[in-house]
CSV table of C-alpha atoms and ligand atoms in Angstrom, one decimal:
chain,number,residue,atom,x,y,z
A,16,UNK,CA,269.5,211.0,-2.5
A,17,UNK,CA,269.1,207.2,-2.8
A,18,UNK,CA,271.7,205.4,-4.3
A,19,UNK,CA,270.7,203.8,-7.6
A,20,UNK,CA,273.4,201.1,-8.0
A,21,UNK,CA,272.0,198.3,-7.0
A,22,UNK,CA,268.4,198.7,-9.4
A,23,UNK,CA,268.3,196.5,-11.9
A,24,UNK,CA,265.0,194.8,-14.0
A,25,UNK,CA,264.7,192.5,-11.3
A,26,UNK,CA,264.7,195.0,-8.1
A,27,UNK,CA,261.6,194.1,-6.0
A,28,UNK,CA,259.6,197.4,-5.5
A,29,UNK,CA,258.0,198.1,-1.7
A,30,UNK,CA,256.1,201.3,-1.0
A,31,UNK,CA,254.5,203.4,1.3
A,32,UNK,CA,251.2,205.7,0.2
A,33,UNK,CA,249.6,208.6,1.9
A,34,UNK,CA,249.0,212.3,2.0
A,35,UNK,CA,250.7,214.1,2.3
A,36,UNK,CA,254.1,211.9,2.4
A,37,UNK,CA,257.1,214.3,2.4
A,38,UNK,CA,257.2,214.1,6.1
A,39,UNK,CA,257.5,210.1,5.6
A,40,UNK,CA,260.8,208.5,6.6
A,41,UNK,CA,260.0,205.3,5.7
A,42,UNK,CA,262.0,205.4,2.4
A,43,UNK,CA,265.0,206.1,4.6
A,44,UNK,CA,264.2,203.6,7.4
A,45,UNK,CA,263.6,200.8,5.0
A,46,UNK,CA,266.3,201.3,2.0
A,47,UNK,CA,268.6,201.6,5.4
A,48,UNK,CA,268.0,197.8,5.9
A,49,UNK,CA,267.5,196.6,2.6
A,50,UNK,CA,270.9,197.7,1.4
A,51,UNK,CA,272.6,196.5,4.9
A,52,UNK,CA,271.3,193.2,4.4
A,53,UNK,CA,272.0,193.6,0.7
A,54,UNK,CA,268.9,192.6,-1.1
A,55,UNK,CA,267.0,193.1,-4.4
A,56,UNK,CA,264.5,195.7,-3.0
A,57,UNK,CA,263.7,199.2,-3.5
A,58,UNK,CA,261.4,201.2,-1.0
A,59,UNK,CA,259.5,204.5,-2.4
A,60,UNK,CA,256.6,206.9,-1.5
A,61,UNK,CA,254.1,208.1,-3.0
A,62,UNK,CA,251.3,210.9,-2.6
A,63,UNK,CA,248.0,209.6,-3.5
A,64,UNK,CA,246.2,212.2,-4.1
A,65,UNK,CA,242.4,210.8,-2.0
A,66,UNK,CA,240.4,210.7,-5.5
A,67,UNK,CA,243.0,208.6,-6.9
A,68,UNK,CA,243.0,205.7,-4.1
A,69,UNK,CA,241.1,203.2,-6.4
A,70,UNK,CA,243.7,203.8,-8.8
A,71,UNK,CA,246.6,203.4,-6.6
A,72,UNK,CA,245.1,199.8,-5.6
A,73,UNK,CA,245.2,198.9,-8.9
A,74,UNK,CA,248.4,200.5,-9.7
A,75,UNK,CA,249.7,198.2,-6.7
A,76,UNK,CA,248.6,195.0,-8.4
A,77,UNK,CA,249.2,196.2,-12.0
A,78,UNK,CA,253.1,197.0,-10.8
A,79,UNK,CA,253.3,193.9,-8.5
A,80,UNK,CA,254.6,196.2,-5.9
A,81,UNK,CA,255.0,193.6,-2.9
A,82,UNK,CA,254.6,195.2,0.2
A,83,UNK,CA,252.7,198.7,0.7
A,84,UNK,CA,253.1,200.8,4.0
A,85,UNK,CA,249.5,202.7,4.3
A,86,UNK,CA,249.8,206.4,6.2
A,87,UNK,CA,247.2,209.1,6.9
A,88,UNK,CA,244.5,209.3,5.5
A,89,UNK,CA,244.0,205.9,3.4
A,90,UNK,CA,244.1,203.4,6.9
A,91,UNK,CA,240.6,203.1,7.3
A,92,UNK,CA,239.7,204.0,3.3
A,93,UNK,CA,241.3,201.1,1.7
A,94,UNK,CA,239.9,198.3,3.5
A,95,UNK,CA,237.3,198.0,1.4
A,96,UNK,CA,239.8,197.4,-1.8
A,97,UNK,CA,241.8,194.6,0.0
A,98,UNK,CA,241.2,191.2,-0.5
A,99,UNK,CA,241.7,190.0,3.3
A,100,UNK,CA,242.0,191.5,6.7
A,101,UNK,CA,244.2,190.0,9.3
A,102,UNK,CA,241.6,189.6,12.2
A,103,UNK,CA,243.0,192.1,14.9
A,104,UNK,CA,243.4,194.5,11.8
A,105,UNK,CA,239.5,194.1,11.4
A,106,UNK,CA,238.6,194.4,15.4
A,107,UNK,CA,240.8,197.6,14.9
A,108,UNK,CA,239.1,199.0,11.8
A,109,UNK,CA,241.8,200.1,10.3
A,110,UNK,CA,245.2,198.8,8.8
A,111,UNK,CA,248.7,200.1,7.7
A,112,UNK,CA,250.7,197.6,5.7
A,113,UNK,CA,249.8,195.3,2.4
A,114,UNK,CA,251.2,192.4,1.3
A,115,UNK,CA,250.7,191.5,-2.5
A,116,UNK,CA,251.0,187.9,-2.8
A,117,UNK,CA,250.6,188.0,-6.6
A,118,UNK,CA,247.1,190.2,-7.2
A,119,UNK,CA,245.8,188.7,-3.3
A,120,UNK,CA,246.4,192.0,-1.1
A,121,UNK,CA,246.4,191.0,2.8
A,122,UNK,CA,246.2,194.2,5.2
A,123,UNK,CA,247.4,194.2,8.6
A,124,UNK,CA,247.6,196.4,11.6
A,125,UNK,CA,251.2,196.6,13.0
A,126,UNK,CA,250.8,200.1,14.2
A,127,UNK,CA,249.4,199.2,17.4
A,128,UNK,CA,252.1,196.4,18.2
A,129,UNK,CA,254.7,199.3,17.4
A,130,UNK,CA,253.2,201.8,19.4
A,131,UNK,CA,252.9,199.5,22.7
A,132,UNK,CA,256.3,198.1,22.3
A,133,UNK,CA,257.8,201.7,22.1
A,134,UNK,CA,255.8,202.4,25.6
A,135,UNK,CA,256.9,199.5,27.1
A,136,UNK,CA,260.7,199.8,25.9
A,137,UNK,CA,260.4,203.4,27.4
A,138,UNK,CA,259.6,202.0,31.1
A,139,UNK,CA,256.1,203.3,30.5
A,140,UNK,CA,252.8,201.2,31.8
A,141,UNK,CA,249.0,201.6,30.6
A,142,UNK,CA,247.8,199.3,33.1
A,143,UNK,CA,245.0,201.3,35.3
A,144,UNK,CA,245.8,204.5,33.4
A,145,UNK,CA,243.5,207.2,32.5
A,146,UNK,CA,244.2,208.1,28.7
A,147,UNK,CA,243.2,210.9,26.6
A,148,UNK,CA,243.7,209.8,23.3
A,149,UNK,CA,243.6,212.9,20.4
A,150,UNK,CA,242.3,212.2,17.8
A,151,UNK,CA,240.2,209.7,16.5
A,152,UNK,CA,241.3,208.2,13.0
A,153,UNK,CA,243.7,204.9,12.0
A,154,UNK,CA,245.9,205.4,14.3
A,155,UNK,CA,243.9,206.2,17.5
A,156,UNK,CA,242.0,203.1,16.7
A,157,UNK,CA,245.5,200.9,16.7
A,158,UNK,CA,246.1,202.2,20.1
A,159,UNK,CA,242.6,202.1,21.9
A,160,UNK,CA,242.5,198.4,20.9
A,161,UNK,CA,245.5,197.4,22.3
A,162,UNK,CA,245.1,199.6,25.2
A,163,UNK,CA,241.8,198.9,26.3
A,164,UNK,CA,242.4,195.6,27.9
A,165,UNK,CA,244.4,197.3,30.4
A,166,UNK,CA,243.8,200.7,30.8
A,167,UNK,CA,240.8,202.2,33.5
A,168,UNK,CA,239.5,204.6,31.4
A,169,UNK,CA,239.9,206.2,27.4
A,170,UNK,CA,238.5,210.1,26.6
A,171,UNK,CA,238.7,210.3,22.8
A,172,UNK,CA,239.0,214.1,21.6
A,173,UNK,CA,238.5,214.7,18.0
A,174,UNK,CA,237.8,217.8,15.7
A,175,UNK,CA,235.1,215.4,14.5
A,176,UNK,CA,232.7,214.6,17.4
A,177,UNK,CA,231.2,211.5,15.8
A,178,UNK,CA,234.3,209.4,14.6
A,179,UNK,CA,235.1,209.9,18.4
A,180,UNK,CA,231.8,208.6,19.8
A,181,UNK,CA,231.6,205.8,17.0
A,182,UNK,CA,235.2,204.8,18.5
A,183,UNK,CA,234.2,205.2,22.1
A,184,UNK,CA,231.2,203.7,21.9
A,185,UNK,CA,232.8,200.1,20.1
A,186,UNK,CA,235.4,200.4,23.1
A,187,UNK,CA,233.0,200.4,25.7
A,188,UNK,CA,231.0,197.3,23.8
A,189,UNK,CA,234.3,194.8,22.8
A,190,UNK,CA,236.5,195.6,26.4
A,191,UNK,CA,233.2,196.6,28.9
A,192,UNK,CA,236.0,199.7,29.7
A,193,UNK,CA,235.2,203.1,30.9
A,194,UNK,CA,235.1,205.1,27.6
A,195,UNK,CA,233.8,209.2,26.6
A,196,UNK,CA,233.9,211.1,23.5
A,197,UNK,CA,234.5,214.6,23.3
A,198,UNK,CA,234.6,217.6,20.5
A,199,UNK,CA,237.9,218.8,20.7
A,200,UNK,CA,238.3,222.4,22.0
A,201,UNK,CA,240.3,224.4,24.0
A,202,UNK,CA,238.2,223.7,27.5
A,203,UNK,CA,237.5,219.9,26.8
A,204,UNK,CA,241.4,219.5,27.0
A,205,UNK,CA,241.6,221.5,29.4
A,206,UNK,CA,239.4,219.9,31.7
A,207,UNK,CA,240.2,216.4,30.4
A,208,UNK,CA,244.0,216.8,31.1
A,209,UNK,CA,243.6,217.6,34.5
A,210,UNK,CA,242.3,214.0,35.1
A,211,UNK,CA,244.7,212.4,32.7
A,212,UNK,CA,247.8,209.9,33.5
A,213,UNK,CA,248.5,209.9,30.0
A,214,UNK,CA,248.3,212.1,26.7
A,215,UNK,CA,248.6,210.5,23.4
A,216,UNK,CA,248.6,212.6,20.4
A,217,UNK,CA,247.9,210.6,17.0
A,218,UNK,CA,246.9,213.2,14.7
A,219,UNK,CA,249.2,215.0,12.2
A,220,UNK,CA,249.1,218.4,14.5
A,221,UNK,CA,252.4,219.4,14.9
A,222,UNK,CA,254.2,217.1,11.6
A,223,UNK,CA,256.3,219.0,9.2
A,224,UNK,CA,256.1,221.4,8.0
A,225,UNK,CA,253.6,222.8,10.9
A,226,UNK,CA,256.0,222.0,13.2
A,227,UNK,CA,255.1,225.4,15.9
A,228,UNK,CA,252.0,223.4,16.2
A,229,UNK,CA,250.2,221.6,18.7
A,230,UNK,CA,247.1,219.5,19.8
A,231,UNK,CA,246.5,220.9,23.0
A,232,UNK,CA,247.7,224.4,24.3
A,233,UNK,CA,251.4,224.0,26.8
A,234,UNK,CA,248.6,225.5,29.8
A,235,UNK,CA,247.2,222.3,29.5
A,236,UNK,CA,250.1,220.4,30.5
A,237,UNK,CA,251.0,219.3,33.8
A,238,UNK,CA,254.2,217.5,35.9
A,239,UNK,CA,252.5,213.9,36.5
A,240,UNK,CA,251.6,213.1,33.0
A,241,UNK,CA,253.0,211.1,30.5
A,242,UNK,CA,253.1,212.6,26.9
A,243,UNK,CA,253.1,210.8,24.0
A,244,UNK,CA,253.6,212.1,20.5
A,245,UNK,CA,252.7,209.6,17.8
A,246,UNK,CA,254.5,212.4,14.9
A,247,UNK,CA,257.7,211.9,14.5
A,248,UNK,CA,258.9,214.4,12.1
A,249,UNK,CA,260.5,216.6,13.8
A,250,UNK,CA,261.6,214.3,16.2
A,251,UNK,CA,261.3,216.8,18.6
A,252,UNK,CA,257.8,217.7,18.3
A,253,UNK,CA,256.2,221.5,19.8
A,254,UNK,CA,254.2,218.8,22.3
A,255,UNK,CA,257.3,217.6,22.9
A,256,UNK,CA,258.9,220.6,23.8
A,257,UNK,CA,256.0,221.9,26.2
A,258,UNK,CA,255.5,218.7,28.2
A,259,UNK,CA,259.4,218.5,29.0
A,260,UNK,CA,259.4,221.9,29.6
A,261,UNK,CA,256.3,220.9,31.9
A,262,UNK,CA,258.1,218.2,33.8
A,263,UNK,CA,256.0,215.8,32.3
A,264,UNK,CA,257.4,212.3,31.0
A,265,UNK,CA,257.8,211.9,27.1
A,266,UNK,CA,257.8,209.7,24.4
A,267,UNK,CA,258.5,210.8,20.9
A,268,UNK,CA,257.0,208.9,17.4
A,269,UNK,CA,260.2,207.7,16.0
A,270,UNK,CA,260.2,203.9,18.5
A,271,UNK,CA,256.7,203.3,17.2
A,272,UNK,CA,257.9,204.0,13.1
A,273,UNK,CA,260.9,201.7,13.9
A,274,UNK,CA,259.0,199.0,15.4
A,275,UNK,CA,256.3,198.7,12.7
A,276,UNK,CA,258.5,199.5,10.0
A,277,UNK,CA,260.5,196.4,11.1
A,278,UNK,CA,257.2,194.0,11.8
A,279,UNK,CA,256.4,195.2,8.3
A,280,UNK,CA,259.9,194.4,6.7
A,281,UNK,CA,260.4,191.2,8.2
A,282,UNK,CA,256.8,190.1,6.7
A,283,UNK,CA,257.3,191.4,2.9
A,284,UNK,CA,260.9,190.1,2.9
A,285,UNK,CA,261.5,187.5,5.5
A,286,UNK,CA,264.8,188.6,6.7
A,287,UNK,CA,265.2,190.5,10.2
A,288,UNK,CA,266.1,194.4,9.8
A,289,UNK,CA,268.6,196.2,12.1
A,290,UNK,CA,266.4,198.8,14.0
A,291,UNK,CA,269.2,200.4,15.3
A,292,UNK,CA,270.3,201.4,11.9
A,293,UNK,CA,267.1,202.0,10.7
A,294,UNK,CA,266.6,204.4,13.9
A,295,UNK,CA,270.4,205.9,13.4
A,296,UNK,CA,269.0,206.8,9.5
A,297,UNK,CA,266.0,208.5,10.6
A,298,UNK,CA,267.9,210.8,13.2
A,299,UNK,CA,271.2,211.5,10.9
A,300,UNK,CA,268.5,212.5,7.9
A,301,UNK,CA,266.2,214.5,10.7
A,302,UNK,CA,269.3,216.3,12.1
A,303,UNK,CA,270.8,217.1,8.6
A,304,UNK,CA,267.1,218.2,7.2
B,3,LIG,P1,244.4,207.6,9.5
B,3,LIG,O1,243.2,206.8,9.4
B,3,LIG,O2,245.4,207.4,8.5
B,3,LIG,O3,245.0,207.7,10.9
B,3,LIG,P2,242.7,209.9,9.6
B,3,LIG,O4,241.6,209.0,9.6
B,3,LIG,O5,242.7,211.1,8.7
B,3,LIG,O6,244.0,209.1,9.2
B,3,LIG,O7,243.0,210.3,11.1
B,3,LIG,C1,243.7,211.5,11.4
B,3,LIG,C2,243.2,212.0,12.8
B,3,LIG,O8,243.8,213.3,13.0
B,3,LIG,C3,241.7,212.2,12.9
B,3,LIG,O9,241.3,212.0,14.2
B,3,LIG,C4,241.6,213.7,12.4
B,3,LIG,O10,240.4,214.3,12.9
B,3,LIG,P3,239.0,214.2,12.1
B,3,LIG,O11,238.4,212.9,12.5
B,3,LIG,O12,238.2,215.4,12.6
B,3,LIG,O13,239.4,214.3,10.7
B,3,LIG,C5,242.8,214.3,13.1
B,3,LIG,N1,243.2,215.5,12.5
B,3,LIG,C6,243.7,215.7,11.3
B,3,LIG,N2,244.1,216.9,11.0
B,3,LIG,C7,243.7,217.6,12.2
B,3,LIG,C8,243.8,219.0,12.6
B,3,LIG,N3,244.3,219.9,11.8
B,3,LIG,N4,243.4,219.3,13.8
B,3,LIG,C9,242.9,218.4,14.6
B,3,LIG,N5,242.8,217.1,14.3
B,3,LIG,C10,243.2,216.7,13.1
């Protein structure tokens, strides 16, 4: 339960939207720093149902909510209802936090800054690596930008064939890197794992509540690989579980969350957040839940 104490008429309203978004720990993360650092804030989420997206934009403006984290599946969808795109945001394609600077929505892409700064923190280096990247939405995108500079080679497999080819196929053109598109199925990761240095999982296979699920079957799995699960409800995902029980190196969602959901609080509010807290929150809440 979130404390209501501190709301008053003047509390300052910040959001994050998906759907689902009962998995989210945002709320948790962020109302973590904003009552350390004892400001006027409160941070909420909501499900939105897809339908109802135009709606939400406007119930963003109409409720002068100021700063909006966006989850799966709106990163992509609600470009097109924002009034400017940072610019690595709109290389990406995709974005997953708003600021509303009275009406003026501005959406930017700190998913992919989180995600590399949470390999990096970890020991972990993309530089010549051959990736397989699952999936092929928002969040794939985030990471195959700020990847590609660096890495040798990118094999997109997605349940849709043609999101991964479009994705592939822009790689290849903006970084002149080594990129394929596959239809996800039990033999394409098989095959594509084998020549993998590392796996990075960013769709929702394996979140709460389907949590003895995962992308690609344990067989796959093997000792030199790195394994990187972008979900981080459980913390401990079923991919998780099968690449350490594989020998492989891991690396869990909750860094990535941390370090966005801190680039995106320090831009809505202008004050620093304590990550370790806001890390400590997540994992007291995940271990009690
Ligand atoms: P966002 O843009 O917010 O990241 P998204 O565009 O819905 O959200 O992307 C989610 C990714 O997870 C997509 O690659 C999606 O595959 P599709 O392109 O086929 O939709 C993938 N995904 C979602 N649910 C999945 C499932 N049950 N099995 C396999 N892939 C799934």
């Amino acid at each position: 339960m979130i404390e209501n104490d501190f709301v008053t008429a003047h509390t300052t309203v910040l959001c994050i939207i998906g759907y689902p978004i009962e998995h989210s720990m945002s709320p948790i993360m962020h109302n973590a720093a904003i009552r350390e650092l004892n400001l006027d804030y409160i941070y909420l989420a909501f499900n939105i149902f897809p339908a109802n997206l135009n709606l939400a934009v406007k119930g963003i403006k109409a409720f002068n909510i100021i700063g909006i984290n966006v989850t799966i599946p709106f990163k992509q969808k609600i470009m097109k209802y924002l009034d400017e795109i940072d610019p690595i945001a709109k290389k990406i394609g995709a974005i997953n936090a708003i600021k509303n600077d009275k009406g003026y929505l501005t959406g930017k892409n700190i998913d992919a800054e989180g995600a590399m700064k949470a390999l990096l923190n970890a020991g972990y280096t993309v530089s010549g690596k051959n990736i397989l990247l699952l999936g092929a939405g928002g969040a794939a995108r985030a990471l195959a930008y700020i990847m590609a500079e660096d890495v040798h080679k990118i094999v997109f497999v997605n349940r849709t064939e043609k999101r991964a080819l479009k994705l592939s196929n822009q790689i290849k053109k903006y970084f002149g890197i080594n990129a394929e598109a596959k239809k996800m199925s039990k033999n394409v990761l098989k095959d594509e794992s084998k020549k993998a240095d590392i796996i990075i999982n960013t769709t929702p296979v394996g979140m709460y509540p389907n949590v003895d699920k995962s992308p690609i079957p344990a067989e796959c799995l093997h000792e030199d690989l790195i394994v990187y699960d972008i979900v981080y409800n459980p913390l401990k995902t079923k991919l998780i579980t099968d690449a350490t029980q594989k020998g492989c190196k891991t690396l869990g969602g909750l860094d990535m969350l941390v370090n966005q959901g801190a680039l995106a609080f320090e831009w809505w509010t202008n004050k620093k957040p304590d990550t370790s807290l806001m890390k400590k929150k997540i994992i007291e809440f995940l271990g009690k839940s």
